[in-house]
């Protein structure tokens, strides 16, 4: 299985990029926020999900491990395939999507291309207990532009890499001061688990 790719973006298509990894080009489908934050000739690292079907093989790429874990949760929902899951992740950064699911915001999820109201409700019913508590309450706004700030939390990615499920990682970081450095936030989260 291909866990991640590190290389240079040599081509940028509407919903995918081609990453040159030591002379081999990999086409990787990415979300809209990731597409907006990448440029030709950027040195990048994307976590990947390799979808194998009878008639095709596709790579889906994520700029953060949290986004990949959320994608893997989404495709477990009946009726949500990789393309629909990527469409849901294109609604905003992974935290906004996770928060919308935790807040049972079906209207936000149903704004994704190819995802109807019933599918959005199924996503919420199946995943709301798995994604952790909401980081803020209320409806989520759809965003198609990305800020200069990174759209992912490095401390959250590190906890997931250490084996925390997404729900436990977000819960552990909920009680930690966001102003601390990444290393200090990880330490504090690990102390809570003991």
XYZ file of C-alpha atoms in Angstrom:
194
model
C 0.000 0.000 0.000
C 1.213 3.502 -0.797
C 1.097 5.461 2.491
C 2.396 8.816 1.241
C 4.170 10.486 -1.653
C 6.845 13.173 -1.441
C 7.938 14.944 -4.568
C 7.469 17.880 -6.928
C 4.186 18.849 -8.571
C 4.811 18.675 -12.309
C 1.223 19.069 -13.548
C -1.932 20.463 -12.047
C -5.317 19.387 -13.385
C -8.791 20.455 -12.215
C -9.162 17.907 -9.398
C -5.784 16.221 -9.380
C -2.060 16.786 -9.522
C 0.854 14.788 -10.831
C 3.663 14.356 -8.319
C 7.102 13.418 -9.650
C 8.749 11.039 -7.192
C 12.289 10.292 -8.432
C 11.246 10.236 -12.084
C 7.892 8.459 -11.647
C 4.743 10.556 -11.991
C 1.791 9.691 -9.747
C -1.619 11.199 -10.487
C -3.302 12.031 -7.189
C -6.873 13.272 -6.737
C -7.009 15.996 -4.082
C -9.642 18.184 -2.410
C -10.394 21.763 -3.485
C -8.659 23.328 -0.437
C -5.517 21.255 -1.123
C -5.653 22.190 -4.822
C -5.901 25.884 -3.937
C -2.907 25.699 -1.619
C -0.553 23.972 -4.082
C 1.321 25.331 -7.082
C 3.341 23.863 -9.933
C 6.902 22.966 -8.935
C 6.062 22.906 -5.190
C 7.837 20.261 -3.118
C 4.944 18.452 -1.397
C 4.052 15.493 0.785
C 0.604 13.936 0.518
C -0.763 11.043 2.551
C -2.510 8.725 0.141
C -5.371 6.285 -0.087
C -5.062 3.732 -2.895
C -8.543 2.784 -4.198
C -8.551 -0.401 -6.252
C -11.627 -1.302 -8.285
C -12.323 -3.911 -10.965
C -11.821 -1.376 -13.742
C -9.504 1.223 -12.225
C -6.945 2.193 -9.605
C -6.861 5.701 -8.159
C -4.761 7.555 -5.611
C -6.426 10.082 -3.323
C -4.137 12.558 -1.583
C -4.398 14.517 1.672
C -2.149 17.238 3.042
C -2.778 16.023 6.605
C -3.152 12.679 8.306
C -6.362 13.925 9.963
C -7.896 14.500 6.513
C -6.939 10.979 5.422
C -8.476 9.444 8.564
C -11.676 11.426 8.028
C -11.755 10.261 4.386
C -11.349 6.639 5.536
C -14.283 7.100 7.931
C -16.437 8.681 5.223
C -15.981 5.794 2.766
C -17.228 3.319 5.399
C -20.660 4.960 5.157
C -23.033 3.059 2.878
C -23.431 4.982 -0.397
C -20.345 7.183 0.075
C -17.531 6.214 -2.247
C -14.104 7.836 -2.609
C -15.346 10.549 -4.997
C -18.233 11.552 -2.722
C -15.915 11.504 0.303
C -13.449 13.767 -1.511
C -16.334 16.066 -2.443
C -17.302 16.307 1.245
C -13.695 17.077 2.195
C -13.699 19.822 -0.450
C -16.293 21.764 1.548
C -13.607 23.107 3.904
C -10.621 22.072 5.943
C -10.809 18.707 7.769
C -11.657 20.345 11.104
C -14.633 22.182 9.581
C -15.946 18.954 8.033
C -15.366 16.992 11.252
C -17.089 19.729 13.247
C -20.081 19.745 10.868
C -20.504 15.996 11.363
C -20.157 16.333 15.152
C -22.759 19.152 15.118
C -25.145 17.025 12.979
C -25.082 19.722 10.273
C -26.626 17.757 7.384
C -27.221 20.957 5.389
C -23.452 21.575 5.244
C -22.625 17.980 4.209
C -25.358 17.933 1.541
C -23.682 20.902 -0.218
C -21.017 18.482 -1.477
C -21.314 17.580 -5.143
C -23.018 14.201 -5.557
C -24.179 14.017 -1.924
C -27.902 14.339 -1.347
C -29.835 15.011 1.834
C -30.309 11.310 2.678
C -26.619 10.533 2.145
C -25.647 13.513 4.305
C -27.943 12.300 7.084
C -26.464 8.791 6.806
C -22.952 10.262 7.157
C -23.991 12.034 10.334
C -25.783 9.043 11.857
C -22.866 6.698 11.113
C -19.993 9.027 12.072
C -21.078 11.586 14.673
C -20.042 9.308 17.557
C -16.713 8.514 15.869
C -15.428 12.019 15.084
C -15.317 13.449 18.594
C -16.965 16.459 20.178
C -17.578 19.632 18.174
C -14.906 22.310 18.532
C -17.620 24.962 18.158
C -21.385 24.816 17.919
C -23.697 26.055 15.205
C -23.876 25.729 11.452
C -20.740 25.549 9.370
C -20.139 27.840 6.402
C -19.013 26.409 3.085
C -15.590 27.722 2.109
C -13.859 27.311 -1.200
C -10.892 29.528 -0.444
C -8.058 28.636 1.850
C -6.320 30.993 4.227
C -2.586 31.495 4.480
C -2.691 29.508 7.725
C -2.266 25.741 7.373
C -5.626 23.954 7.297
C -4.487 21.182 9.583
C -3.369 20.808 13.155
C 0.139 19.344 13.440
C -0.524 18.166 17.007
C -3.650 16.314 15.834
C -1.666 14.708 12.995
C 1.058 13.643 15.434
C -1.422 12.024 17.833
C -3.052 10.144 14.950
C 0.391 8.998 13.794
C 0.982 7.730 17.353
C -2.105 5.534 17.040
C -4.870 7.679 18.543
C -8.243 7.317 16.795
C -9.496 10.654 15.431
C -12.170 10.923 18.149
C -9.676 10.369 21.009
C -7.089 12.703 19.479
C -9.565 15.576 19.138
C -10.907 14.955 22.657
C -7.369 14.945 24.120
C -6.503 18.228 22.386
C -9.801 19.888 23.329
C -8.543 20.467 26.884
C -5.088 21.703 25.838
C -4.272 25.379 25.320
C -4.019 26.022 21.563
C -1.427 28.765 22.185
C 1.169 26.192 23.316
C 3.769 24.890 20.871
C 2.985 21.718 18.934
C 5.359 19.669 21.114
C 3.847 20.989 24.350
C 0.308 20.308 23.125
C 1.271 16.714 22.275
C 2.879 16.232 25.702
C -0.211 17.574 27.476
C -2.524 15.370 25.414
C -0.401 12.295 26.176
C -0.493 13.115 29.920
C -4.301 13.061 29.803
C -4.304 9.563 28.342
C -2.241 8.101 31.201
